[in-house]
Short mmCIF file of C-alpha atoms in Angstrom, two decimals:
data_model
loop_
_atom_site.label_atom_id
_atom_site.label_comp_id
_atom_site.label_asym_id
_atom_site.label_seq_id
_atom_site.Cartn_x
_atom_site.Cartn_y
_atom_site.Cartn_z
CA UNK K 1 134.11 85.65 86.95
CA UNK K 2 135.48 82.49 87.58
CA UNK K 3 137.05 81.44 90.81
CA UNK K 4 140.35 80.49 89.17
CA UNK K 5 142.53 81.94 91.86
CA UNK K 6 140.55 80.02 94.59
CA UNK K 7 141.43 76.81 92.40
CA UNK K 8 145.05 78.13 92.19
CA UNK K 9 145.52 78.19 95.98
CA UNK K 10 143.84 74.96 96.20
CA UNK K 11 146.79 73.46 93.88
CA UNK K 12 149.34 74.78 96.51
CA UNK K 13 150.38 78.14 94.83
CA UNK K 14 150.56 80.82 97.03
CA UNK K 15 149.25 84.21 95.42
CA UNK K 16 151.24 87.39 96.11
CA UNK K 17 150.72 90.65 94.76
CA UNK K 18 153.69 92.34 93.09
CA UNK K 19 152.92 95.98 94.16
CA UNK K 20 152.48 98.11 97.12
CA UNK K 21 151.83 101.87 97.76
CA UNK K 22 150.33 103.65 100.79
CA UNK K 23 146.98 104.35 98.78
CA UNK K 24 146.67 100.45 98.58
CA UNK K 25 147.09 100.34 102.26
CA UNK K 26 144.97 103.26 103.51
CA UNK K 27 141.95 102.65 101.00
CA UNK K 28 141.26 99.31 102.23
CA UNK K 29 142.40 97.89 98.76
CA UNK K 30 145.22 95.49 100.06
CA UNK K 31 142.86 94.01 102.83
CA UNK K 32 139.92 93.51 100.16
CA UNK K 33 142.49 91.66 97.68
CA UNK K 34 143.12 89.30 100.88
CA UNK K 35 139.82 88.91 101.43
CA UNK K 36 138.28 88.40 97.91
CA UNK K 37 141.07 87.56 95.63
CA UNK K 38 142.98 84.89 97.85
CA UNK K 39 146.17 87.12 98.15
CA UNK K 40 148.42 85.88 100.80
CA UNK K 41 151.53 88.04 100.39
CA UNK K 42 153.19 91.13 99.00
CA UNK K 43 156.26 92.02 97.06
CA UNK K 44 157.95 95.25 96.73
CA UNK K 45 161.15 96.35 94.67
CA UNK K 46 162.69 99.84 94.14
CA UNK K 47 160.63 100.40 91.19
CA UNK K 48 157.44 99.90 92.84
CA UNK K 49 158.38 102.16 95.59
CA UNK K 50 159.57 104.82 92.93
CA UNK K 51 156.21 104.65 91.11
CA UNK K 52 154.22 104.95 94.50
CA UNK K 53 155.91 107.87 95.82
CA UNK K 54 156.01 109.82 92.62
CA UNK K 55 152.30 109.69 92.06
CA UNK K 56 149.72 111.35 94.07
CA UNK K 57 149.86 113.14 97.41
CA UNK K 58 149.79 109.96 100.02
CA UNK K 59 153.14 110.73 101.10
CA UNK K 60 153.21 114.43 101.68
CA UNK K 61 152.53 114.31 105.18
CA UNK K 62 155.38 112.19 106.24
CA UNK K 63 157.51 113.86 103.40
CA UNK K 64 156.64 117.35 105.29
CA UNK K 65 157.66 115.75 108.61
CA UNK K 66 160.99 114.56 107.49
CA UNK K 67 161.79 117.70 105.73
CA UNK K 68 161.09 119.72 108.98
CA UNK K 69 163.65 117.22 110.67
CA UNK K 70 165.89 117.85 107.68
CA UNK K 71 166.51 114.21 107.07
CA UNK K 72 169.07 112.87 104.59
CA UNK K 73 167.15 111.77 101.38
CA UNK K 74 168.37 108.12 101.93
CA UNK K 75 166.92 108.24 105.52
CA UNK K 76 163.79 109.69 104.19
CA UNK K 77 163.28 106.89 101.77
CA UNK K 78 163.81 104.11 104.42
CA UNK K 79 161.41 105.91 106.52
CA UNK K 80 158.53 105.99 104.01
CA UNK K 81 159.30 102.39 102.61
CA UNK K 82 159.62 100.80 106.13
CA UNK K 83 156.43 102.37 106.92
CA UNK K 84 154.39 100.92 104.19
CA UNK K 85 156.17 97.56 104.66
CA UNK K 86 155.12 97.64 108.44
CA UNK K 87 151.28 98.55 107.85
CA UNK K 88 151.25 95.84 105.07
CA UNK K 89 152.58 93.38 107.49
CA UNK K 90 150.02 94.19 110.04
CA UNK K 91 147.14 93.85 107.60
CA UNK K 92 148.79 90.39 106.40
CA UNK K 93 149.31 89.28 110.08
CA UNK K 94 146.22 87.09 110.36
CA UNK K 95 147.39 85.29 107.12
CA UNK K 96 150.77 84.87 108.70
CA UNK K 97 149.37 83.43 112.06
CA UNK K 98 146.82 80.98 110.12
CA UNK K 99 149.75 79.70 107.65
CA UNK K 100 152.16 79.20 110.54
CA UNK K 101 154.33 81.96 109.10
CA UNK K 102 154.50 80.42 105.71
CA UNK K 103 152.63 83.27 104.06
CA UNK K 104 151.16 86.63 105.15
CA UNK K 105 154.58 88.07 104.22
CA UNK K 106 155.80 91.50 102.91
CA UNK K 107 159.36 91.69 101.01
CA UNK K 108 161.53 94.65 101.45
CA UNK K 109 164.69 95.22 99.25
CA UNK K 110 168.38 96.16 100.41
CA UNK K 111 169.76 99.06 98.72
CA UNK K 112 170.53 97.52 94.99
CA UNK K 113 173.58 99.81 95.18
CA UNK K 114 174.98 97.17 97.38
CA UNK K 115 174.26 94.15 95.36
CA UNK K 116 178.08 93.46 94.85
CA UNK K 117 179.05 94.16 98.37
CA UNK K 118 178.59 91.17 100.63
CA UNK K 119 179.14 92.81 104.06
CA UNK K 120 177.17 95.80 103.31
CA UNK K 121 174.35 93.69 102.14
CA UNK K 122 174.29 91.69 105.50
CA UNK K 123 174.39 95.06 107.41
CA UNK K 124 171.64 96.71 105.33
CA UNK K 125 169.30 93.26 105.82
CA UNK K 126 169.86 93.56 109.55
CA UNK K 127 168.98 97.18 109.73
CA UNK K 128 165.83 96.68 107.69
CA UNK K 129 164.74 93.74 109.74
CA UNK K 130 165.24 95.89 112.89
CA UNK K 131 163.50 98.81 111.16
CA UNK K 132 160.49 96.88 110.11
CA UNK K 133 160.41 95.21 113.24
CA UNK K 134 157.72 92.54 111.88
CA UNK K 135 157.87 88.81 111.99
CA UNK K 136 156.14 88.41 108.46
CA UNK K 137 158.82 90.49 106.81
CA UNK K 138 161.24 89.09 104.07
CA UNK K 139 164.42 90.80 103.26
CA UNK K 140 165.17 90.80 99.67
CA UNK K 141 168.72 90.02 98.55
CA UNK K 142 169.62 89.79 94.85
CA UNK K 143 171.09 86.49 93.97
CA UNK K 144 174.51 87.98 92.60
CA UNK K 145 177.83 86.35 93.42
CA UNK K 146 178.34 88.84 96.33
CA UNK K 147 174.68 87.88 97.33
CA UNK K 148 175.28 84.34 97.93
CA UNK K 149 177.29 84.59 101.17
CA UNK K 150 175.05 87.23 102.34
CA UNK K 151 172.26 85.10 101.95
CA UNK K 152 173.93 82.42 104.23
CA UNK K 153 174.98 85.05 106.92
CA UNK K 154 171.44 86.80 107.15
CA UNK K 155 169.58 83.30 107.23
CA UNK K 156 172.15 82.30 109.64
CA UNK K 157 170.99 85.20 111.98
CA UNK K 158 167.51 83.93 111.96
CA UNK K 159 166.32 86.44 109.51
CA UNK K 160 163.94 85.56 106.70
CA UNK K 161 164.84 85.93 103.06
CA UNK K 162 163.52 86.46 99.57
CA UNK K 163 166.28 86.09 97.31
CA UNK K 164 165.77 87.91 94.21
CA UNK K 165 166.71 88.35 90.47
CA UNK K 166 167.36 84.53 89.69
CA UNK K 167 167.37 83.73 85.92
CA UNK K 168 169.74 80.90 85.49
CA UNK K 169 169.36 77.37 86.87
CA UNK K 170 173.01 77.19 87.91
CA UNK K 171 172.60 80.10 89.96
CA UNK K 172 169.34 78.89 91.33
CA UNK K 173 171.05 75.79 92.75
CA UNK K 174 173.63 77.95 94.44
CA UNK K 175 170.74 80.01 96.00
CA UNK K 176 169.34 76.86 97.43
CA UNK K 177 172.82 75.76 98.66
CA UNK K 178 173.29 79.17 100.20
CA UNK K 179 170.11 78.79 102.03
CA UNK K 180 170.71 75.35 103.30
CA UNK K 181 174.16 76.84 104.67
CA UNK K 182 172.55 79.58 106.45
CA UNK K 183 170.10 77.05 108.23
CA UNK K 184 173.05 75.06 109.31
CA UNK K 185 174.75 77.93 110.82
CA UNK K 186 171.24 79.03 112.52
CA UNK K 187 171.16 75.54 113.72
CA UNK K 188 174.56 75.39 115.09
CA UNK K 189 173.77 78.84 116.77
CA UNK K 190 170.74 77.09 118.57
CA UNK K 191 168.13 79.01 116.49
CA UNK K 192 164.49 77.90 116.16
CA UNK K 193 164.67 76.85 112.28
CA UNK K 194 160.98 76.73 112.26
CA UNK K 195 160.81 80.43 112.46
CA UNK K 196 163.37 81.20 109.45
CA UNK K 197 161.45 81.19 106.01
CA UNK K 198 162.75 82.01 102.46
CA UNK K 199 161.48 82.26 98.98
CA UNK K 200 163.57 82.14 95.84
CA UNK K 201 162.36 84.65 93.29
CA UNK K 202 162.95 82.84 89.81
CA UNK K 203 162.11 85.55 86.85
CA UNK K 204 160.02 84.09 84.14
CA UNK K 205 158.87 86.49 81.48
CA UNK K 206 162.26 88.69 80.99
CA UNK K 207 163.93 85.17 79.80
CA UNK K 208 161.15 84.95 76.97
CA UNK K 209 161.62 88.77 76.28
CA UNK K 210 165.19 88.56 75.77
CA UNK K 211 165.22 84.96 73.85
CA UNK K 212 162.42 85.80 71.67
CA UNK K 213 164.35 89.26 70.72
CA UNK K 214 167.13 87.20 69.32
CA UNK K 215 164.75 84.56 67.74
CA UNK K 216 162.96 87.14 65.75
CA UNK K 217 166.54 88.69 64.62
CA UNK K 218 167.24 85.29 62.99
CA UNK K 219 163.75 85.10 61.31
CA UNK K 220 163.90 81.57 60.08
CA UNK K 221 160.58 79.34 60.55
CA UNK K 222 162.71 77.08 62.72
CA UNK K 223 163.56 79.99 65.10
CA UNK K 224 160.12 81.34 65.35
CA UNK K 225 158.86 77.73 66.41
CA UNK K 226 161.20 78.26 69.56
CA UNK K 227 159.38 81.52 70.43
CA UNK K 228 157.75 81.80 73.71
CA UNK K 229 159.08 78.39 75.05
CA UNK K 230 162.22 79.10 77.05
CA UNK K 231 160.53 81.38 80.04
CA UNK K 232 158.42 78.41 80.99
CA UNK K 233 160.90 75.73 80.35
CA UNK K 234 163.54 77.34 82.47
CA UNK K 235 161.13 77.94 85.53
CA UNK K 236 159.82 74.28 85.17
CA UNK K 237 163.46 72.85 85.38
CA UNK K 238 163.96 75.15 88.21
CA UNK K 239 161.04 73.14 90.04
CA UNK K 240 163.09 70.06 89.28
CA UNK K 241 166.00 71.37 91.12
CA UNK K 242 163.82 72.18 93.86
CA UNK K 243 162.45 68.59 94.26
CA UNK K 244 165.80 67.18 94.12
CA UNK K 245 167.67 69.53 96.40
CA UNK K 246 164.60 69.36 99.13
CA UNK K 247 164.47 65.52 99.01
CA UNK K 248 168.15 65.10 99.61
CA UNK K 249 170.35 63.88 102.53
CA UNK K 250 171.43 67.36 103.35
CA UNK K 251 167.86 68.48 103.49
CA UNK K 252 166.66 65.58 105.62
CA UNK K 253 168.96 66.70 108.49
CA UNK K 254 167.64 70.03 108.53
CA UNK K 255 163.82 68.87 108.16
CA UNK K 256 164.28 66.90 111.22
CA UNK K 257 165.10 70.14 112.90
CA UNK K 258 161.75 71.48 111.85
CA UNK K 259 163.21 73.72 108.88
CA UNK K 260 161.15 75.16 106.27
CA UNK K 261 161.83 74.46 102.49
CA UNK K 262 162.58 77.51 100.58
CA UNK K 263 159.90 77.75 98.09
CA UNK K 264 160.43 78.56 94.43
CA UNK K 265 158.55 82.07 93.64
CA UNK K 266 157.62 82.79 90.14
CA UNK K 267 158.44 86.54 89.64
CA UNK K 268 158.35 88.53 86.31
CA UNK K 269 154.91 86.99 85.62
CA UNK K 270 153.40 90.09 83.60
CA UNK K 271 153.25 88.88 80.13
CA UNK K 272 155.32 91.39 77.96
CA UNK K 273 154.26 89.77 74.13
CA UNK K 274 150.69 90.53 73.15
CA UNK K 275 150.92 87.19 71.05
CA UNK K 276 150.80 85.06 74.22
CA UNK K 277 147.85 84.71 76.33
CA UNK K 278 148.10 87.13 79.51
CA UNK K 279 147.85 84.42 81.96
CA UNK K 280 150.56 82.29 80.66
CA UNK K 281 153.00 82.37 83.53
CA UNK K 282 150.29 81.60 85.87
CA UNK K 283 148.31 78.93 84.13
CA UNK K 284 151.23 77.10 83.24
CA UNK K 285 153.40 77.23 86.37
CA UNK K 286 151.01 75.39 88.74
CA UNK K 287 152.62 73.18 91.07
CA UNK K 288 152.53 72.42 94.94
CA UNK K 289 154.75 74.51 97.24
CA UNK K 290 155.23 77.47 94.80
CA UNK K 291 154.61 81.25 95.01
CA UNK K 292 153.23 83.13 92.18
CA UNK K 293 153.73 87.28 92.59
CA UNK K 294 151.68 89.05 90.13
CA UNK K 295 151.19 92.67 89.08
CA UNK K 296 147.61 93.50 89.77
CA UNK K 297 146.96 93.38 85.94
CA UNK K 298 148.01 89.67 85.74
CA UNK K 299 146.09 89.13 89.08
CA UNK K 300 142.78 90.52 87.21
CA UNK K 301 143.35 88.63 84.28
CA UNK K 302 143.86 85.33 86.26
CA UNK K 303 140.90 85.96 88.32
CA UNK K 304 139.09 86.74 85.19
CA UNK K 305 139.81 83.95 82.82
CA UNK K 306 142.65 81.98 84.12
CA UNK K 307 142.51 78.26 83.39
CA UNK K 308 143.59 76.42 86.10
CA UNK K 309 143.82 72.60 85.34
CA UNK K 310 145.93 71.06 87.99
CA UNK K 311 149.57 70.76 88.04
CA UNK K 312 151.37 72.08 84.88
CA UNK K 313 154.71 71.31 85.81
CA UNK K 314 154.89 67.56 86.53
CA UNK K 315 156.05 65.51 83.68
CA UNK K 316 157.30 68.43 81.75
CA UNK K 317 161.14 67.93 82.67
CA UNK K 318 162.23 66.33 79.43
CA UNK K 319 160.22 68.47 77.05
CA UNK K 320 161.57 71.59 78.99
CA UNK K 321 165.10 70.44 78.40
CA UNK K 322 164.55 69.89 74.59
CA UNK K 323 162.90 73.49 74.31
CA UNK K 324 166.08 75.22 76.02
CA UNK K 325 168.49 72.76 73.68
CA UNK K 326 166.32 74.04 70.61
CA UNK K 327 167.24 77.81 71.59
CA UNK K 328 170.91 76.72 72.04
CA UNK K 329 170.93 75.13 68.57
CA UNK K 330 169.74 78.16 67.11
CA UNK K 331 173.02 79.74 68.13
CA UNK K 332 171.47 81.69 71.16
CA UNK K 333 173.67 81.15 74.31
CA UNK K 334 171.43 80.40 77.30
CA UNK K 335 174.42 81.32 79.92
CA UNK K 336 175.02 84.56 78.14
CA UNK K 337 171.34 85.53 78.08
CA UNK K 338 170.68 84.74 81.78
CA UNK K 339 173.87 86.47 82.75
CA UNK K 340 172.77 89.57 80.83
CA UNK K 341 169.30 89.36 82.41
CA UNK K 342 171.17 89.25 85.77
CA UNK K 343 173.27 92.47 85.33
CA UNK K 344 170.35 94.39 83.43
CA UNK K 345 168.30 93.34 86.58
CA UNK K 346 170.65 94.65 89.17
CA UNK K 347 171.01 97.91 86.68
CA UNK K 348 167.31 98.71 86.42
CA UNK K 349 167.03 98.40 90.24
CA UNK K 350 169.98 100.79 90.83
CA UNK K 351 168.30 103.02 87.99
CA UNK K 352 164.92 103.04 89.76
CA UNK K 353 166.73 103.53 93.20
CA UNK K 354 168.56 106.58 91.81
CA UNK K 355 165.11 107.99 90.37
CA UNK K 356 163.67 107.29 93.91
CA UNK K 357 166.37 109.40 95.25
CA UNK K 358 165.81 112.27 93.10
CA UNK K 359 162.14 112.43 93.30
CA UNK K 360 162.39 111.96 97.17
CA UNK K 361 164.77 114.95 97.21
CA UNK K 362 162.71 117.01 95.09
CA UNK K 363 159.74 116.29 97.33
CA UNK K 364 161.63 117.26 100.54
CA UNK K 365 162.83 120.41 99.02
CA UNK K 366 159.17 121.41 98.01
CA UNK K 367 157.49 120.58 101.25
CA UNK K 368 160.55 122.02 103.36
CA UNK K 369 159.36 124.57 106.03
CA UNK K 370 160.44 128.36 104.97
CA UNK K 371 163.21 129.48 107.48
CA UNK K 372 162.26 131.72 110.34
#
């Protein structure tokens, strides 16, 4: 086994695990990944929790207690998921302390059914921060139009945020703007900006999946030449935007107040197409000040045969623009694709949340004490 993950960390990429379950916590597996695989953070989402709770019996005792108390299914889910996030945050606390609060983070998502409701998203984010009650938590807010003012409001209250479901470069710039506006609110309120952190989760493989599907439908040799390039190109241009925004005048004033940059986080890094190397979205997205959150299979692949050869984003911007333009020239609309992916992303998380509600409700009924 190579130590590609160590080299990745040395290049300034924070390695986060895109998975969490009670079994991973109680078995010592999470602690082992931190110790041996350079993992310094954890991300969760409704799909991850739905899978964790529906498999095995790790949650039976807590579910039985919740059933005895006759709590609502929504309350049960929040008690279960915040317990996991709290425990994971405690395991990662030494990393948090060692990195001055930058890493050692665990993300938990607002109810995805609130994605188009700004006020409810803010209220939920505040509630989650209070429930978990750990300084190394990130509250995940989707980058919908309604999510943008929620990001500003929540950051302005001093709550650290992971902005999720970013697909387009335009939306990414809006996310960075919302973050800066939030920091300005926090500064005006007299809050300590050095304690506020954020990452912006920019999705990668889903862009290739959708665009490749359209390329395959065209079937020409010219179209096929554009396969598997848009996802990386899009992410690399996002990093260009990050460098630009966080070296501008507006940032300079916040930097003086000890604010933290909002790091780009590469999400959806599991390779879906077997024609591509399984470490594509790790090896080819190396740059300082980034986070790469990986499903366990991708983490293992990167550890085993990742090829980390320095910064693979610097110097790619002109080529990346050409690769996006090549897709447009085929008649595939970039704007249409990224909007579709955002809409689908929210729908998928809503669907996973609904499944989570159903499976938790069934478990509560199964474990409910008999009357009398």
